Short mmCIF file of C-alpha atoms in Angstrom, two decimals:
data_model
loop_
_atom_site.label_atom_id
_atom_site.label_comp_id
_atom_site.label_asym_id
_atom_site.label_seq_id
_atom_site.Cartn_x
_atom_site.Cartn_y
_atom_site.Cartn_z
CA MET L 1 19.86 -13.61 -25.19
CA LYS L 2 20.09 -11.80 -21.87
CA ILE L 3 16.65 -10.90 -20.51
CA ASN L 4 16.42 -8.20 -17.87
CA TYR L 5 12.94 -9.27 -16.80
CA TYR L 6 12.85 -6.77 -13.93
CA GLN L 7 12.67 -3.85 -16.36
CA LEU L 8 9.48 -5.17 -17.94
CA SER L 9 5.77 -4.68 -17.36
CA ILE L 10 3.25 -7.50 -16.97
CA ARG L 11 2.24 -7.17 -20.62
CA GLN L 12 5.87 -7.30 -21.78
CA LEU L 13 6.58 -10.36 -19.65
CA ASN L 14 3.48 -12.05 -21.03
CA GLU L 15 4.73 -11.40 -24.57
CA LEU L 16 8.07 -13.04 -23.76
CA LEU L 17 6.25 -16.03 -22.30
CA LYS L 18 3.93 -16.32 -25.31
CA THR L 19 6.83 -16.22 -27.78
CA LYS L 20 8.76 -18.70 -25.59
CA ALA L 21 11.67 -16.28 -25.27
CA ILE L 22 11.47 -17.30 -21.63
CA THR L 23 9.68 -20.16 -19.88
CA PRO L 24 7.70 -19.91 -16.62
CA ASP L 25 10.38 -21.98 -14.91
CA GLN L 26 13.19 -19.74 -16.16
CA LEU L 27 11.35 -16.59 -15.10
CA THR L 28 10.77 -17.96 -11.61
CA LYS L 29 14.44 -18.89 -11.23
CA LEU L 30 15.50 -15.39 -12.34
CA VAL L 31 13.20 -13.93 -9.69
CA TYR L 32 14.81 -15.95 -6.92
CA LYS L 33 18.29 -15.10 -8.21
CA ARG L 34 17.48 -11.39 -8.00
CA LEU L 35 15.79 -11.86 -4.63
CA THR L 36 19.06 -13.29 -3.31
CA GLN L 37 20.92 -10.21 -4.59
CA PHE L 38 18.55 -8.00 -2.58
CA LYS L 39 18.44 -10.14 0.54
CA LYS L 40 19.95 -7.23 2.47
CA LEU L 41 16.61 -5.38 2.23
CA ASN L 42 15.20 -7.78 4.84
CA ALA L 43 11.85 -7.62 3.03
CA ILE L 44 10.90 -11.32 3.23
CA VAL L 45 9.25 -13.25 6.04
CA THR L 46 8.78 -16.52 4.16
CA SER L 47 10.18 -17.61 0.79
CA LEU L 48 7.85 -19.82 -1.24
CA GLU L 49 10.48 -21.11 -3.67
CA GLN L 50 9.55 -24.79 -3.67
CA TYR L 51 5.85 -23.97 -3.92
CA ALA L 52 6.48 -21.45 -6.72
CA ILE L 53 8.57 -23.83 -8.83
CA LYS L 54 5.92 -26.51 -8.42
CA GLN L 55 3.20 -24.08 -9.56
CA THR L 56 5.10 -23.04 -12.69
CA LYS L 57 5.01 -26.63 -13.93
CA LEU L 58 1.20 -26.57 -13.93
CA ILE L 59 0.94 -23.63 -16.32
CA THR L 60 -0.12 -24.49 -19.85
CA GLU L 61 0.66 -22.73 -23.11
CA GLU L 62 -3.04 -21.98 -23.56
CA GLU L 63 -3.18 -20.19 -20.20
CA ILE L 64 -0.22 -18.00 -21.09
CA ASN L 65 -1.77 -17.11 -24.46
CA ASN L 66 -5.10 -16.11 -22.92
CA ASN L 67 -4.18 -14.78 -19.48
CA LEU L 68 -1.87 -11.84 -18.82
CA LEU L 69 -1.16 -12.99 -15.26
CA ALA L 70 -0.19 -16.61 -16.02
CA ALA L 71 3.34 -17.30 -14.68
CA ILE L 72 3.73 -13.68 -13.51
CA PRO L 73 5.53 -13.55 -10.12
CA PHE L 74 4.18 -11.50 -7.22
CA VAL L 75 4.54 -11.18 -3.45
CA THR L 76 1.95 -10.91 -0.72
CA LYS L 77 2.04 -8.86 2.44
CA ASP L 78 2.20 -11.25 5.38
CA ASN L 79 -1.12 -10.16 6.88
CA ILE L 80 -2.92 -11.70 3.88
CA ALA L 81 -3.72 -15.35 4.57
CA THR L 82 -2.26 -18.02 2.28
CA ILE L 83 -3.66 -21.49 2.86
CA ASN L 84 -1.21 -23.95 4.45
CA ILE L 85 1.54 -21.29 4.29
CA LEU L 86 2.95 -19.47 7.31
CA THR L 87 1.19 -16.10 7.75
CA THR L 88 2.55 -14.13 10.70
CA GLY L 89 1.48 -10.50 10.30
CA SER L 90 5.16 -9.87 11.19
CA SER L 91 4.24 -10.43 14.84
CA LYS L 92 5.93 -12.79 17.30
CA ILE L 93 2.56 -13.88 18.65
CA LEU L 94 1.71 -15.39 15.24
CA ALA L 95 5.17 -16.77 14.48
CA ASN L 96 3.77 -20.31 14.07
CA PHE L 97 0.38 -19.51 12.50
CA ILE L 98 -0.43 -21.53 9.37
CA PRO L 99 -3.99 -20.77 8.22
CA ASN L 100 -6.23 -23.57 6.94
CA TYR L 101 -8.03 -21.04 4.78
CA ASP L 102 -7.08 -18.81 1.86
CA SER L 103 -7.73 -15.11 1.42
CA THR L 104 -10.03 -14.33 -1.47
CA VAL L 105 -7.47 -12.06 -3.10
CA ASN L 106 -4.72 -14.71 -3.04
CA LYS L 107 -7.14 -17.32 -4.36
CA LEU L 108 -8.19 -15.10 -7.28
CA LEU L 109 -4.57 -14.49 -8.29
CA THR L 110 -3.39 -18.09 -7.94
CA ASN L 111 -6.46 -19.27 -9.85
CA LYS L 112 -5.13 -17.07 -12.67
CA GLN L 113 -1.80 -18.94 -12.33
CA ALA L 114 0.07 -15.91 -11.00
CA ILE L 115 3.01 -17.17 -8.94
CA ASN L 116 3.26 -16.09 -5.30
CA ILE L 117 6.98 -16.18 -4.59
CA ALA L 118 7.15 -14.82 -1.01
CA LYS L 119 5.34 -13.38 2.00
CA THR L 120 6.64 -9.91 2.80
CA ALA L 121 7.48 -8.12 6.03
CA LEU L 122 5.29 -5.37 7.41
CA ASP L 123 5.06 -3.17 10.45
CA GLU L 124 3.61 -5.55 13.03
CA LEU L 125 -0.06 -6.32 12.29
CA GLY L 126 -0.12 -3.30 9.98
CA MET L 127 0.56 -0.88 12.85
CA GLY L 128 3.32 1.49 11.86
CA GLY L 129 4.38 3.87 9.14
CA ASP L 130 8.12 3.37 8.81
CA GLY L 131 8.90 -0.28 8.10
CA LEU L 132 10.86 -0.57 11.35
CA GLN L 133 8.29 -2.51 13.40
CA ALA L 134 8.41 -6.04 11.92
CA ALA L 135 9.32 -8.95 14.18
CA THR L 136 12.01 -9.86 11.64
CA GLY L 137 13.68 -6.43 11.87
CA HIS L 138 13.96 -3.27 9.82
CA VAL L 139 12.99 -3.27 6.13
CA LEU L 140 15.52 -1.17 4.20
CA ASN L 141 14.86 1.22 1.34
CA PRO L 142 16.48 -0.19 -1.84
CA TRP L 143 17.37 3.32 -3.03
CA ASN L 144 19.52 3.88 0.06
CA LEU L 145 19.81 1.27 2.81
CA LYS L 146 20.17 3.95 5.49
CA HIS L 147 16.64 5.19 4.82
CA ILE L 148 13.20 3.84 5.70
CA THR L 149 10.78 2.34 3.16
CA GLY L 150 7.71 3.66 4.91
CA GLY L 151 5.01 1.31 6.12
CA SER L 152 3.20 -0.67 6.93
CA SER L 153 3.48 -2.45 3.54
CA SER L 154 7.24 -2.05 3.59
CA GLY L 155 8.44 -5.41 2.25
CA SER L 156 6.05 -5.38 -0.70
CA ALA L 157 7.12 -1.85 -1.65
CA ALA L 158 10.82 -2.64 -1.39
CA LEU L 159 10.61 -5.72 -3.63
CA VAL L 160 8.65 -3.96 -6.37
CA ALA L 161 11.06 -1.01 -6.26
CA ALA L 162 13.99 -3.42 -6.60
CA GLY L 163 12.36 -4.99 -9.65
CA ILE L 164 12.10 -8.44 -8.08
CA VAL L 165 8.40 -8.73 -8.93
CA PRO L 166 6.23 -6.64 -11.27
CA PHE L 167 3.45 -6.37 -8.69
CA ALA L 168 2.79 -6.91 -5.02
CA LEU L 169 -0.18 -6.94 -2.68
CA GLY L 170 -0.33 -4.66 0.32
CA THR L 171 -2.95 -3.19 2.62
CA ASP L 172 -3.71 0.47 3.25
CA THR L 173 -5.44 1.53 6.47
CA GLY L 174 -3.78 4.92 6.78
CA ASP L 175 -1.53 5.51 3.72
CA SER L 176 0.27 2.15 4.19
CA ILE L 177 0.61 1.57 0.44
CA ARG L 178 0.84 5.08 -0.96
CA LYS L 179 3.47 6.52 1.44
CA PRO L 180 5.91 3.60 0.89
CA ALA L 181 5.30 3.96 -2.86
CA ALA L 182 6.28 7.64 -2.62
CA TYR L 183 9.42 6.78 -0.62
CA CYS L 184 10.43 3.92 -2.96
CA GLY L 185 9.72 5.52 -6.34
CA ILE L 186 6.93 3.18 -7.48
CA VAL L 187 3.18 3.19 -8.12
CA GLY L 188 0.94 2.49 -5.12
CA PHE L 189 -2.83 2.17 -5.46
CA LYS L 190 -5.51 2.14 -2.77
CA PRO L 191 -8.83 1.39 -4.50
CA THR L 192 -12.31 2.32 -3.35
CA TYR L 193 -13.05 0.86 0.09
CA GLY L 194 -14.57 -2.60 -0.37
CA LEU L 195 -13.67 -2.93 -4.06
CA ILE L 196 -11.16 -5.69 -3.27
CA SER L 197 -12.26 -8.37 -0.81
CA ARG L 198 -10.67 -8.37 2.65
CA ASN L 199 -11.80 -11.93 3.36
CA GLY L 200 -8.79 -13.70 4.86
CA VAL L 201 -6.90 -10.46 5.50
CA PHE L 202 -5.93 -9.82 9.12
CA PRO L 203 -8.03 -6.86 10.25
CA TYR L 204 -6.49 -3.75 11.75
CA ALA L 205 -9.29 -1.17 11.55
CA PRO L 206 -12.25 -2.57 9.57
CA SER L 207 -13.78 0.83 8.77
CA LEU L 208 -10.52 1.83 7.06
CA ASP L 209 -8.71 -1.33 5.89
CA THR L 210 -8.26 -1.67 2.12
CA VAL L 211 -6.29 -4.17 0.03
CA GLY L 212 -4.20 -2.53 -2.68
CA ILE L 213 -1.42 -2.96 -5.23
CA PHE L 214 2.20 -1.91 -5.87
CA THR L 215 3.70 -1.85 -9.38
CA ASN L 216 6.25 0.02 -11.49
CA HIS L 217 3.70 0.73 -14.23
CA VAL L 218 0.19 2.21 -14.01
CA GLU L 219 -1.20 -0.24 -16.57
CA ASP L 220 -0.10 -3.11 -14.33
CA ILE L 221 -2.37 -1.74 -11.59
CA ALA L 222 -5.33 -2.00 -13.97
CA ILE L 223 -4.37 -5.51 -15.09
CA VAL L 224 -4.23 -6.83 -11.51
CA LEU L 225 -7.36 -4.89 -10.54
CA ASP L 226 -9.32 -6.60 -13.32
CA THR L 227 -8.65 -9.93 -11.60
CA ILE L 228 -9.18 -9.04 -7.94
CA ALA L 229 -11.83 -6.28 -7.97
CA LEU L 230 -14.78 -8.63 -7.59
CA PRO L 231 -17.67 -8.66 -5.11
CA ASP L 232 -17.34 -11.27 -2.38
CA GLN L 233 -20.14 -12.54 -0.18
CA GLN L 234 -17.56 -13.54 2.42
CA ASP L 235 -16.70 -9.87 3.01
CA PHE L 236 -19.59 -7.88 4.47
CA THR L 237 -17.97 -4.60 3.30
CA SER L 238 -17.55 -5.79 -0.29
CA VAL L 239 -18.94 -3.45 -2.95
CA GLU L 240 -19.63 -4.01 -6.62
CA SER L 241 -18.63 -1.07 -8.76
CA LYS L 242 -20.35 -0.13 -11.99
CA GLU L 243 -16.87 0.21 -13.46
CA LYS L 244 -15.53 -2.81 -15.35
CA ASP L 245 -12.53 -3.63 -17.52
CA TYR L 246 -10.05 -1.20 -15.99
CA THR L 247 -7.27 -2.12 -18.43
CA LYS L 248 -9.47 -1.85 -21.52
CA ASN L 249 -10.74 1.55 -20.35
CA LEU L 250 -7.35 3.11 -19.63
CA ASP L 251 -7.43 6.38 -21.53
CA GLU L 252 -4.98 9.26 -21.81
CA ASN L 253 -7.72 11.68 -22.81
CA ILE L 254 -8.18 14.02 -19.85
CA LYS L 255 -9.78 16.90 -21.75
CA ALA L 256 -12.51 18.67 -19.78
CA LYS L 257 -11.50 16.96 -16.54
CA ASN L 258 -11.82 19.33 -13.61
CA ILE L 259 -8.95 18.72 -11.22
CA ALA L 260 -8.50 20.38 -7.84
CA ILE L 261 -5.10 20.84 -6.22
CA LEU L 262 -4.50 21.81 -2.61
CA ASN L 263 -3.36 25.38 -2.07
CA TYR L 264 0.32 25.05 -1.12
CA ASN L 265 1.17 28.72 -1.64
CA ASP L 266 2.04 29.40 1.99
CA TYR L 267 4.15 26.27 2.38
CA GLN L 268 7.94 26.42 2.25
CA TRP L 269 9.17 23.47 0.24
CA ASN L 270 12.23 22.59 -1.77
CA ASP L 271 12.54 24.34 -5.14
CA THR L 272 13.37 21.08 -6.95
CA VAL L 273 10.24 19.34 -5.68
CA LYS L 274 8.06 22.40 -6.24
CA SER L 275 9.22 22.81 -9.83
CA SER L 276 8.54 19.12 -10.51
CA PHE L 277 5.07 19.50 -9.01
CA ASP L 278 4.39 22.59 -11.14
CA GLU L 279 5.61 20.77 -14.25
CA ALA L 280 3.22 17.87 -13.56
CA ILE L 281 0.33 20.32 -13.23
CA LYS L 282 1.37 21.92 -16.52
CA HIS L 283 1.21 18.51 -18.20
CA LEU L 284 -2.41 18.29 -17.04
CA THR L 285 -3.31 21.71 -18.40
CA ASP L 286 -1.51 20.96 -21.68
CA GLY L 287 -3.62 17.81 -21.89
CA GLY L 288 -6.81 19.84 -21.68
CA ALA L 289 -7.66 19.44 -17.99
CA LYS L 290 -8.88 22.43 -16.03
CA ILE L 291 -6.94 23.02 -12.81
CA TYR L 292 -8.40 24.75 -9.76
CA GLN L 293 -6.44 25.58 -6.63
CA ILE L 294 -8.62 25.08 -3.56
CA ASP L 295 -8.39 25.58 0.18
CA PHE L 296 -9.26 22.92 2.72
CA ASP L 297 -10.26 23.79 6.27
CA LYS L 298 -6.93 23.83 8.12
CA GLN L 299 -8.50 22.63 11.37
CA LEU L 300 -9.86 19.58 9.60
CA LEU L 301 -6.45 18.85 8.07
CA GLN L 302 -4.82 19.21 11.47
CA SER L 303 -7.35 16.71 12.85
CA LEU L 304 -6.54 14.02 10.26
CA LEU L 305 -3.90 12.21 12.30
CA PRO L 306 -5.66 12.29 15.70
CA VAL L 307 -8.96 11.18 14.13
CA TYR L 308 -7.20 8.34 12.33
CA MET L 309 -5.32 7.32 15.47
CA ILE L 310 -8.33 7.24 17.77
CA ILE L 311 -10.55 5.32 15.32
CA SER L 312 -7.93 2.85 14.11
CA PHE L 313 -6.41 2.15 17.53
CA ALA L 314 -9.85 1.58 19.05
CA GLU L 315 -10.89 -0.77 16.26
CA ALA L 316 -7.58 -2.66 16.49
CA THR L 317 -8.04 -3.15 20.23
CA SER L 318 -11.37 -4.83 19.55
CA CYS L 319 -10.31 -6.80 16.45
CA HIS L 320 -7.21 -8.27 18.05
CA ALA L 321 -8.85 -9.42 21.25
CA ASN L 322 -8.55 -13.00 19.92
CA LEU L 323 -4.74 -12.80 19.87
CA THR L 324 -4.33 -14.40 23.28
CA GLY L 325 -2.02 -17.35 22.62
CA ILE L 326 -4.74 -19.74 23.74
CA ASN L 327 -6.58 -20.87 20.59
CA PHE L 328 -3.71 -20.23 18.16
CA GLY L 329 -0.35 -18.51 17.97
CA ILE L 330 2.56 -18.59 20.40
CA ARG L 331 1.48 -19.45 23.95
CA LYS L 332 3.38 -18.56 27.10
CA ASN L 333 2.76 -20.53 30.26
CA GLY L 334 0.74 -19.28 33.21
CA LYS L 335 -1.13 -20.68 36.22
CA THR L 336 -4.50 -19.39 34.99
CA TYR L 337 -5.88 -18.58 31.56
CA GLN L 338 -5.63 -14.89 32.49
CA GLU L 339 -1.91 -15.32 33.14
CA VAL L 340 -1.50 -17.23 29.87
CA MET L 341 -3.15 -14.36 27.98
CA THR L 342 -1.14 -11.70 29.77
CA ASN L 343 2.17 -13.51 29.36
CA SER L 344 1.50 -14.39 25.71
CA ARG L 345 0.53 -10.86 24.75
CA THR L 346 3.38 -9.30 26.73
CA ALA L 347 5.95 -11.47 24.96
CA GLY L 348 4.19 -11.57 21.59
CA PHE L 349 3.57 -7.89 20.85
CA GLY L 350 6.08 -5.15 20.10
CA ASP L 351 6.11 -1.75 21.79
CA MET L 352 4.27 0.03 18.96
CA VAL L 353 1.37 -2.42 19.05
CA LYS L 354 1.13 -2.31 22.84
CA ARG L 355 1.03 1.47 22.76
CA ARG L 356 -1.77 1.49 20.22
CA TYR L 357 -3.81 -1.04 22.18
CA ILE L 358 -3.51 1.07 25.33
CA ILE L 359 -4.64 4.21 23.52
CA GLY L 360 -7.45 2.29 21.82
CA ALA L 361 -8.69 0.80 25.08
CA TYR L 362 -8.56 4.22 26.72
CA ALA L 363 -10.60 5.73 23.86
CA LEU L 364 -13.21 2.98 24.18
CA SER L 365 -13.46 3.12 27.95
CA GLU L 366 -16.84 4.17 29.33
CA SER L 367 -15.51 7.40 30.80
CA HIS L 368 -13.74 8.52 27.59
CA GLN L 369 -15.71 7.00 24.70
CA GLU L 370 -17.86 10.07 24.11
CA GLU L 371 -14.95 12.47 24.48
CA LEU L 372 -12.57 10.54 22.18
CA PHE L 373 -13.99 7.73 20.03
CA ASN L 374 -17.43 9.19 19.32
CA LYS L 375 -16.00 12.67 18.76
CA ALA L 376 -13.40 11.26 16.35
CA LYS L 377 -16.18 9.65 14.32
CA LYS L 378 -18.05 12.97 14.19
CA VAL L 379 -14.97 14.82 12.95
CA ARG L 380 -14.41 12.06 10.41
CA GLN L 381 -17.90 12.75 9.08
CA LEU L 382 -17.07 16.45 8.72
CA ILE L 383 -14.00 15.52 6.68
CA VAL L 384 -16.05 13.16 4.51
CA GLU L 385 -18.66 15.86 3.89
CA LYS L 386 -15.94 18.31 2.85
CA LEU L 387 -14.53 15.74 0.40
CA ASN L 388 -18.01 14.96 -0.94
CA ALA L 389 -18.42 18.66 -1.70
CA ILE L 390 -15.08 18.72 -3.51
CA PHE L 391 -15.90 15.68 -5.65
CA LYS L 392 -19.26 17.13 -6.65
CA LYS L 393 -17.33 19.88 -8.43
CA TYR L 394 -14.09 18.15 -9.40
CA ASP L 395 -13.14 14.83 -10.97
CA ALA L 396 -9.97 14.46 -8.91
CA PHE L 397 -8.11 16.05 -6.02
CA ILE L 398 -4.31 16.16 -6.09
CA VAL L 399 -2.13 16.32 -2.98
CA MET L 400 1.48 15.56 -2.20
CA PRO L 401 1.95 12.40 -0.13
CA THR L 402 5.07 14.05 1.27
CA ILE L 403 7.33 16.82 0.05
CA ASN L 404 10.37 15.21 1.65
CA PRO L 405 12.17 12.00 0.69
CA ALA L 406 12.33 9.05 3.06
CA PRO L 407 14.09 10.00 6.30
CA THR L 408 17.02 8.00 7.61
CA ILE L 409 16.38 5.10 9.93
CA LYS L 410 18.61 6.77 12.50
CA ASP L 411 16.56 9.98 12.44
CA VAL L 412 13.26 8.10 12.76
CA LEU L 413 14.52 6.13 15.75
CA GLU L 414 15.81 9.30 17.39
CA GLN L 415 12.49 11.09 16.84
CA LYS L 416 10.62 8.29 18.57
CA LYS L 417 12.44 9.18 21.78
CA VAL L 418 10.86 12.63 22.01
CA ILE L 419 7.32 13.97 22.03
CA LYS L 420 6.93 16.73 19.44
CA SER L 421 5.09 19.89 20.38
CA GLU L 422 4.11 20.43 16.73
CA HIS L 423 3.21 18.12 13.87
CA ASP L 424 3.26 18.87 10.14
CA TYR L 425 -0.26 18.01 9.01
CA LEU L 426 0.82 18.15 5.35
CA GLU L 427 2.49 14.78 5.93
CA ASP L 428 -0.96 13.28 6.68
CA LEU L 429 -2.91 14.20 3.55
CA LEU L 430 -3.11 10.63 2.25
CA LEU L 431 -5.39 9.86 5.21
CA LEU L 432 -8.15 11.78 3.42
CA ALA L 433 -8.79 8.83 1.10
CA ASN L 434 -8.86 6.38 4.00
CA LEU L 435 -11.44 8.41 5.87
CA ASN L 436 -13.81 8.78 2.92
CA GLY L 437 -13.06 5.42 1.27
CA GLY L 438 -12.16 6.88 -2.12
CA PRO L 439 -9.54 5.63 -4.59
CA SER L 440 -6.06 7.10 -4.35
CA ILE L 441 -2.90 6.48 -6.33
CA THR L 442 0.68 7.61 -5.79
CA ILE L 443 3.04 7.74 -8.78
CA PRO L 444 6.72 8.76 -8.88
CA LEU L 445 7.31 12.48 -9.41
CA THR L 446 10.99 13.29 -8.99
CA THR L 447 14.09 12.64 -6.91
CA PHE L 448 15.78 14.83 -4.34
CA ASN L 449 19.17 14.03 -2.82
CA GLY L 450 19.09 10.73 -4.67
CA LEU L 451 15.76 9.60 -3.21
CA PRO L 452 12.31 9.52 -4.83
CA ILE L 453 9.26 11.63 -4.02
CA GLY L 454 5.72 10.84 -5.18
CA PHE L 455 2.58 12.57 -6.40
CA SER L 456 -0.93 11.53 -5.32
CA ILE L 457 -4.26 11.61 -7.18
CA ASN L 458 -7.52 11.07 -5.28
CA GLY L 459 -11.07 10.48 -6.45
CA ALA L 460 -14.61 9.98 -5.25
CA PRO L 461 -15.59 6.45 -4.14
CA CYS L 462 -16.18 4.12 -7.12
CA ASN L 463 -14.40 6.53 -9.49
CA ASP L 464 -11.28 4.37 -9.67
CA GLN L 465 -11.06 4.57 -13.47
CA VAL L 466 -10.78 8.36 -13.45
CA VAL L 467 -7.90 8.21 -10.96
CA LEU L 468 -6.15 5.50 -12.97
CA ASN L 469 -6.56 7.41 -16.22
CA ILE L 470 -5.06 10.62 -14.83
CA ALA L 471 -2.17 8.60 -13.39
CA TRP L 472 -1.77 6.82 -16.75
CA PHE L 473 -1.62 10.20 -18.53
CA LEU L 474 0.94 11.67 -16.13
CA SER L 475 3.15 8.59 -15.92
CA LYS L 476 3.81 8.88 -19.66
CA ARG L 477 4.94 12.49 -19.30
CA ILE L 478 6.76 12.76 -15.97
CA ASN L 479 10.46 12.19 -16.53
CA PHE L 480 11.25 9.68 -13.79
CA THR L 481 13.73 6.79 -13.92
CA ASN L 482 13.93 4.04 -11.31
CA LYS L 483 17.70 3.65 -11.01
CA LEU L 484 17.22 0.23 -9.41
CA LEU L 485 15.96 -1.22 -12.69
CA GLY L 486 19.29 -0.74 -14.45
CA ASP L 487 21.86 -3.46 -15.05
CA GLU L 488 24.17 -2.77 -12.13
CA HIS L 489 22.73 -5.60 -10.02
CA GLU L 490 23.06 -8.26 -12.71
#
């Protein structure tokens, strides 16, 4: 019997394993066969094939019968530490870094006998939004290789979209899971800040960094979340939510839910995308939810990107001060330790990272800290207060992660050569959930010109279940097909 495993959810794969229609070893081999077929995506930093095959042999029948994640393959973004396994952050300066410690999130999954099959490429150290900044080169969108995946969790998004694994780990500091999910036609979830431990995850901006999940099915988000959403004393930002059993509490009943949507009336967008958006909203009203169109202070929305940039770049400058090439990483020679640091960082960092460090250092400098960094934090607080007011009245807030499909790699590279006089703030709306720490999920909505576009649902901090339930409801009603999960690649 031919098994197209890549079309299946975690629960469906578990059923095949329980009935012995497929063995853990066979499933792992199928994963690596399909990974070879999609090698052109350039989504992998390190393959863990020998490790993965060894791990499958340790899985017992009892574990498969009582554990949905046993023998289920996944991939990990390469800024998440894996003990005794190369972890580079997709940066040249860490090209030889093998941690002697394990991230909490990887440990929780491997303890459940989930099989980590690869470390995935990202925009260097999480700094980038296009998937073009990894030391290993551009990560390509599996829907169309001429287009970007989005970033920074580009490799993880590409491999889930291609059906190679049913779930993947990423990190989201400023839409780094949800924007790639929108561009790749998959589900991307950023939970409440602190819900998933960041212990062992390379920091970018600690006041924003969040570990999250990619899948093709909303239920799979809940299944993985049940394993990794645990308080951790090794993470000082870890929070314990009153919510438990996310999978058990998935519920399509959205009656009496009050849902706000951003007022897009004045925005000129494509008729195909707009009609798909309107249809999704109609599904919600048909399901008994009450929809309210609301305005959001335009000045605050226009400030989203600069506030995010100043805060995150400044925090990155501080967090990455240990990347000197002296204690670990790639070292370049010099006559003094200052020369060693300068030479190592000059050779080890890409242009995007260097640019962000310079801006961050400038924002933190004594003469500009009040004008830039402190002011950015004050504006962030205004944004948070506005969102708090919204979530006092509404159970969820819906925005579009983007109303355009993924741009071409060529266009993105050309745009980097010029400084724009204007910026479309509606492309930055996913930053809202980073700034207030609330849960946010992107699900596929439609396709335009053969490329996917997503739909984003946001909630108040620690209201992850509400967000998941609305996404669960919509995913069963939105008519979206991932063309990559057909048989043409077999």
